[in-house]
Short mmCIF file of C-alpha atoms in Angstrom, two decimals:
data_model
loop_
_atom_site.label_atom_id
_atom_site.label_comp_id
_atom_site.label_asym_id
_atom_site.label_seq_id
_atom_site.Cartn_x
_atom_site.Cartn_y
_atom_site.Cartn_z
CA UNK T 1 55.77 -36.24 -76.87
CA UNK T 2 54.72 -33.17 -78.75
CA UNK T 3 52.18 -32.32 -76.03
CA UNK T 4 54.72 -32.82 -73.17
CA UNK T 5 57.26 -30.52 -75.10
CA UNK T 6 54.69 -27.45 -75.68
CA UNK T 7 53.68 -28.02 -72.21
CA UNK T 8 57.06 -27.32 -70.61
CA UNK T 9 56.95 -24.09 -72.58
CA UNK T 10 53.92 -22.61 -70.88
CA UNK T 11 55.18 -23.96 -67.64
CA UNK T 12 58.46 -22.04 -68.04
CA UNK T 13 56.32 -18.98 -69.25
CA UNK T 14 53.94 -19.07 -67.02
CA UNK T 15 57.07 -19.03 -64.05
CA UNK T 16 58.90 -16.45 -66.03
CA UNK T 17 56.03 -14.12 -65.98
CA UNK T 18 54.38 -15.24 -62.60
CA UNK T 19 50.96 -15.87 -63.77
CA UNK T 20 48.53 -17.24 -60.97
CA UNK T 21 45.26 -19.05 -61.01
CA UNK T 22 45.92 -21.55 -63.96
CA UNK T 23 44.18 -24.26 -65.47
CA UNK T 24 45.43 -26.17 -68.41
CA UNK T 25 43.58 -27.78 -70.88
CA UNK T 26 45.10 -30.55 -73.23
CA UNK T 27 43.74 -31.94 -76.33
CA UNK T 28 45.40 -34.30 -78.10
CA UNK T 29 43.06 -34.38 -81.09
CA UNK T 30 44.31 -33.34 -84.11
CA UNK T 31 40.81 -32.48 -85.92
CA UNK T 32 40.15 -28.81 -87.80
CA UNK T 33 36.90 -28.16 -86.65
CA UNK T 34 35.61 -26.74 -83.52
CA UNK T 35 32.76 -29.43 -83.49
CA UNK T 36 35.28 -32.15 -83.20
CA UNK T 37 37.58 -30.45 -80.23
CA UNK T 38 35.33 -31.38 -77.30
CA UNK T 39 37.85 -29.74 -75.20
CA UNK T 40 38.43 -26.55 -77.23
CA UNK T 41 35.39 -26.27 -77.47
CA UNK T 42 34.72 -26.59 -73.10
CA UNK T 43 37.57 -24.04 -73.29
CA UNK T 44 35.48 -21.57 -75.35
CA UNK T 45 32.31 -21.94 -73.20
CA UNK T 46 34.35 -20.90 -70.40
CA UNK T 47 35.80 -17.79 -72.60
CA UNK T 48 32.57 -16.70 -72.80
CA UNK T 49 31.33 -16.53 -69.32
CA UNK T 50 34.39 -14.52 -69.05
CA UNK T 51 35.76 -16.83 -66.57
CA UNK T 52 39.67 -16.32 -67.96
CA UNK T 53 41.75 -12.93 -68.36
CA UNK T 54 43.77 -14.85 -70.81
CA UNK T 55 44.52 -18.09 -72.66
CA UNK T 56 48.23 -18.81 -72.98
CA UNK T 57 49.11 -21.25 -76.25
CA UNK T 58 52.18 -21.89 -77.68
CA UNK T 59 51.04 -20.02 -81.28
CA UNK T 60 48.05 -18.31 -82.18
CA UNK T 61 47.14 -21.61 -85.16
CA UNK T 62 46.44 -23.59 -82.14
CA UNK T 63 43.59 -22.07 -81.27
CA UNK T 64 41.77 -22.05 -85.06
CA UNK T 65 43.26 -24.91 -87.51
CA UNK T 66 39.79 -24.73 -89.73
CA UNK T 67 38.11 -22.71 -91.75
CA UNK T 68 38.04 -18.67 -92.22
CA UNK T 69 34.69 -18.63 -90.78
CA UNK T 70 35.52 -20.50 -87.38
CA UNK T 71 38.46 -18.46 -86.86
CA UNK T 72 36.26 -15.53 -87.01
CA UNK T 73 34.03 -16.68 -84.62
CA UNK T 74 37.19 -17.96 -82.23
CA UNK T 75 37.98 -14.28 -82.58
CA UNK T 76 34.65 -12.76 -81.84
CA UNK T 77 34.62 -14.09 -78.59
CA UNK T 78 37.56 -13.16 -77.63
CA UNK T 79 37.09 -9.90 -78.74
CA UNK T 80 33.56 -9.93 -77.02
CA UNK T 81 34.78 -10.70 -73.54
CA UNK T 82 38.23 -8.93 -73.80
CA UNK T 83 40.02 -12.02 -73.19
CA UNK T 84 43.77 -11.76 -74.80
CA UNK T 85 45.84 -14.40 -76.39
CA UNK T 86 49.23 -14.92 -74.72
CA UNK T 87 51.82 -16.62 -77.04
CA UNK T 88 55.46 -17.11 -75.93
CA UNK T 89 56.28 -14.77 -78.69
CA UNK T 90 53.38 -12.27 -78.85
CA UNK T 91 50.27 -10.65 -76.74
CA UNK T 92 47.07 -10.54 -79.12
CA UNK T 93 44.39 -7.68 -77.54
CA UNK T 94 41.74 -8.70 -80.55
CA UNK T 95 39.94 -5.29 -79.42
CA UNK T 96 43.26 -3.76 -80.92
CA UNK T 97 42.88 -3.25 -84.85
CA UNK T 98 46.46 -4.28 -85.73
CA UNK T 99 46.42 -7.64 -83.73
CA UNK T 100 43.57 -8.42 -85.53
CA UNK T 101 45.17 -7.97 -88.54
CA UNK T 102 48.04 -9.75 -87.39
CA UNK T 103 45.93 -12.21 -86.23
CA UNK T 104 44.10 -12.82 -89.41
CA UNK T 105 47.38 -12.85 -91.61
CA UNK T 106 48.91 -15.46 -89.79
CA UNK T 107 45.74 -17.55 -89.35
CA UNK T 108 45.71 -17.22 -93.13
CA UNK T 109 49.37 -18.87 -93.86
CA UNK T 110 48.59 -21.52 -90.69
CA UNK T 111 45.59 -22.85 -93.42
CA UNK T 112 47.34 -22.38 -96.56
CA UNK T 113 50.50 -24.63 -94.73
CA UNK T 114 47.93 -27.22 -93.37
CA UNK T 115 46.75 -27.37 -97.31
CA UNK T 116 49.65 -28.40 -98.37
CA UNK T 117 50.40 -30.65 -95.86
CA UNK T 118 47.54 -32.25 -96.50
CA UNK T 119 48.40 -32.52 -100.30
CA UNK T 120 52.43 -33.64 -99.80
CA UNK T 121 50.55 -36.32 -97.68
CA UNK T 122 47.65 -37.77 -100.44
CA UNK T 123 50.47 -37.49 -102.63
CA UNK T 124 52.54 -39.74 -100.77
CA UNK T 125 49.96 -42.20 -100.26
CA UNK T 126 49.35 -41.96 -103.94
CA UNK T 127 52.68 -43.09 -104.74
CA UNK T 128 52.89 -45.72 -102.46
CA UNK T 129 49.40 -47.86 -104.26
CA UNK T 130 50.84 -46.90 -107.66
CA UNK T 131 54.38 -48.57 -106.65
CA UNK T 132 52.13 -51.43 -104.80
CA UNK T 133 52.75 -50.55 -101.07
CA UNK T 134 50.61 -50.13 -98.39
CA UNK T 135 49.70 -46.61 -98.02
CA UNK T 136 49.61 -46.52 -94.16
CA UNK T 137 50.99 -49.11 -91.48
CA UNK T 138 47.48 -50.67 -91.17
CA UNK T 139 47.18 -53.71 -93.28
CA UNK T 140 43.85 -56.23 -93.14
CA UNK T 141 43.08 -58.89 -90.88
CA UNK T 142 45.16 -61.49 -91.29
CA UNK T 143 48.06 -59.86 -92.16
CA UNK T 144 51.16 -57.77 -90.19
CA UNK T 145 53.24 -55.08 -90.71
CA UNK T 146 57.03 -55.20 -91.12
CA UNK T 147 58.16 -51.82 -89.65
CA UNK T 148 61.53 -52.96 -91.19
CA UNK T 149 60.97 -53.96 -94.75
CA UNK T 150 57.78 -51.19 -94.77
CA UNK T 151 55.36 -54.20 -96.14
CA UNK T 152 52.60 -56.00 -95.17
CA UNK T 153 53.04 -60.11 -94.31
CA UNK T 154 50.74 -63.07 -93.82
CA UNK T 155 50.09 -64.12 -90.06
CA UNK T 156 50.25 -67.53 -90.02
CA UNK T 157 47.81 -67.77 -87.15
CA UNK T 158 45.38 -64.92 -88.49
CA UNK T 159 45.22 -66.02 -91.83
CA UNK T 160 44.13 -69.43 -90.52
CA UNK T 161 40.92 -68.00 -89.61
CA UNK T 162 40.68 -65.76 -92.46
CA UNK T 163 40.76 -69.30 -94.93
CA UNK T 164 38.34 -70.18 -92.42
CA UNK T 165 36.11 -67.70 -92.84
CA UNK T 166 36.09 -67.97 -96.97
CA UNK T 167 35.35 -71.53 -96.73
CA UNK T 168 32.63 -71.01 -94.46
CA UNK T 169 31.40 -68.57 -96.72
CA UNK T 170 31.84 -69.99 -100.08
CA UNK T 171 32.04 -74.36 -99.48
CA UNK T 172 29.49 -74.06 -96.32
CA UNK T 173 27.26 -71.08 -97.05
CA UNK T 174 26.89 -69.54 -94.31
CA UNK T 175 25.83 -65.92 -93.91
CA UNK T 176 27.77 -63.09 -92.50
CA UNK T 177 25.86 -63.29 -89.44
CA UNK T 178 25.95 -67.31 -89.16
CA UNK T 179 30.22 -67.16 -89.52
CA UNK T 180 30.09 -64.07 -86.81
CA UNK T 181 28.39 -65.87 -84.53
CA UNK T 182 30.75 -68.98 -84.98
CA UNK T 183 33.47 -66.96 -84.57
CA UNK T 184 32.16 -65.22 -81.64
CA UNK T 185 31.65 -69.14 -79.92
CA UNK T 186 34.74 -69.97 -80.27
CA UNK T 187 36.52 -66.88 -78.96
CA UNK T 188 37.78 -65.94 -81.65
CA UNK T 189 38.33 -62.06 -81.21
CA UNK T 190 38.04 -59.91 -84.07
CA UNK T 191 41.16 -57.36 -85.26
CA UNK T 192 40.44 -55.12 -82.88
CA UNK T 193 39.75 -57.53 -80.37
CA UNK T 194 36.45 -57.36 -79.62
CA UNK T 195 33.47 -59.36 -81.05
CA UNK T 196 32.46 -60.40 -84.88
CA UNK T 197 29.95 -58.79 -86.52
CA UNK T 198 27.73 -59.36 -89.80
CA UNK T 199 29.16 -56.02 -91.42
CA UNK T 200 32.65 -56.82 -90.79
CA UNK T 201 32.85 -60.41 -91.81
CA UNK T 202 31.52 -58.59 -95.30
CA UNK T 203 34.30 -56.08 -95.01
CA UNK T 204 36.76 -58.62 -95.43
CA UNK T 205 35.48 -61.03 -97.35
CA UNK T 206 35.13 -58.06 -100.01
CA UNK T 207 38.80 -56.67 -99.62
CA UNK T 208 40.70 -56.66 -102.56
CA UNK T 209 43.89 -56.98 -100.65
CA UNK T 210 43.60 -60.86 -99.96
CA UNK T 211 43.32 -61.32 -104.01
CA UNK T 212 46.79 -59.07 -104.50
CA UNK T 213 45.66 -55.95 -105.21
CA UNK T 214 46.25 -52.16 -103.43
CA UNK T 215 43.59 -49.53 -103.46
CA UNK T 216 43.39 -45.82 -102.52
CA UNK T 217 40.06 -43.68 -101.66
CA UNK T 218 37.85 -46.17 -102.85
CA UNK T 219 35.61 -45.11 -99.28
CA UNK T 220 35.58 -41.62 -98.41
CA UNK T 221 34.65 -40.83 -94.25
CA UNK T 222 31.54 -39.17 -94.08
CA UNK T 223 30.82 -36.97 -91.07
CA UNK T 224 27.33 -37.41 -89.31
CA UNK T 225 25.63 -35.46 -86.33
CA UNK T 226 25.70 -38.32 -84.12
CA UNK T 227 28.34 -38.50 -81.51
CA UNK T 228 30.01 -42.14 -79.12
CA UNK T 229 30.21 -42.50 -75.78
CA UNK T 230 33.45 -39.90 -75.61
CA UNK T 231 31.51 -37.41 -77.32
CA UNK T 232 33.28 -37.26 -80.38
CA UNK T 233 31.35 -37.01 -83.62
CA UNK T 234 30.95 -40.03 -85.65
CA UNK T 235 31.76 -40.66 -89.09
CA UNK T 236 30.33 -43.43 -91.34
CA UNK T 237 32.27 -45.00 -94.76
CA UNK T 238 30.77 -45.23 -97.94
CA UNK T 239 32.02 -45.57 -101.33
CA UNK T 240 33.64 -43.00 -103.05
CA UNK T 241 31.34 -41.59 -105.62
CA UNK T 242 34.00 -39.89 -107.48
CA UNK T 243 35.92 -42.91 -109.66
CA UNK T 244 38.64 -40.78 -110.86
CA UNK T 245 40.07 -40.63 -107.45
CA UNK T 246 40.00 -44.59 -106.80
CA UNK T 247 43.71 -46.03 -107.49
CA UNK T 248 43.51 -49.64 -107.94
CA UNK T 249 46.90 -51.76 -108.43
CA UNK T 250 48.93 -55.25 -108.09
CA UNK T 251 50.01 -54.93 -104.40
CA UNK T 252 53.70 -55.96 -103.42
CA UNK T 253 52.41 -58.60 -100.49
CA UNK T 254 51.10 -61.55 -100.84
CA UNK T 255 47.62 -62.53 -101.72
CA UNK T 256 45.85 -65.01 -99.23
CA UNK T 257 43.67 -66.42 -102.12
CA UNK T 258 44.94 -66.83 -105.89
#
């Protein structure tokens, strides 16, 4: 929706002021850094063949949302090619010393307000664990979420095969791997619906959640140089090294196992 609405605007600017020869590039990504804006980042190769006169956002943050150091290399290359920025509010010649400056200053306050975004949002989540909630709407396998009542509840059918899987695990023995496979025979799709594997049978059968408990940041995402089949870098989960951040507390659902 947000997309749609900030496209309109640089329709009705680009009528208003009768630009020609447009292309349009949407990203819907959210991410900071350049690595992780495959299209922003097409957009910038393009910039520097000097294939644009102009790139026509609807404020100057979209363009650099991470650190000081990218946002002075966004700038360099605009600078070096002499391509301007076209807001709805402003024209940015970075070869002219006080759009720079303007530039700069507002790219400064566009990180400083993403900071504390950032924290009202941790802090939120905080409150939620130490009051028992779910922090986001994504609860474990097994269980769904109440949009009403803001809580997680059992699923009588997916908890079924979540008993399953602890009795396989603890009465029959079986590994991981054996109850994936099982699983897997009997089409039994996993909570993303695809197929079972070894790694996340262990994921759940070492959640906290089905016991009654809530925990915050005890992983932390971990970004890696690989990339998936969409291009987009990958990011592996381990656990969070720093305890003092790990919230741990009687949840407000109920447990599967008691």
């Amino acid at each position: 929706e947000t997309l749609a609405h900030h496209r309109q605007q640089l329709e009705a600017y680009i009528e208003r002021h009768g630009l020609k020869n447009v292309t349009f590039f949407n990203e819907i990504s959210s991410a900071e850094s350049i690595a992780d804006r495959l299209v922003f980042t097409s957009l910038l190769e393009r910039i520097k063949h000097i294939e644009f006169d102009a790139v026509l956002v609807v404020h100057a943050d979209r363009i650099s949302r991470g650190s000081q150091q990218e946002a002075g290399y966004i700038q360099d290359i605009f600078k070096d090619t002499g391509t301007i920025l076209i807001t709805p509010d402003k024209v940015y010649d970075y070869n002219n010393e006080s759009d720079l400056l303007m530039s700069e200053f507002q790219s400064v306050i566009a990180r400083q307000e993403l900071r504390n975004i950032k924290r009202r949002m941790l802090n939120g989540k905080k409150s939620r664990v130490i009051k028992g909630g779910v922090h986001n709407g994504k609860v474990p396998y097994g269980y769904k979420w109440n949009r009403l009542t803001k809580e997680a509840e059992i699923d009588d059918k997916l908890s079924a095969h979540y008993l399953r899987m602890v009795s396989m695990y603890i009465i029959e023995r079986k590994s991981a791997g054996q109850i994936a496979d099982e699983f897997n025979e009997l089409c039994i799709p996993s909570a993303l619906g695809g197929m079972w594997r070894p790694e996340r049978v262990i994921s759940i059968l070492t959640n906290d959640f089905y016991v009654g408990w809530v925990v915050h940041r005890r992983y932390r995402s971990v970004k890696t140089t690989k990339r998936n089949a969409k291009g987009k870098l990958i990011y592996r989960t381990k656990l969070n090294d720093n305890k003092d951040e790990t919230i741990r507390k009687r949840g407000n659902h109920t447990p599967m196992i008691t």
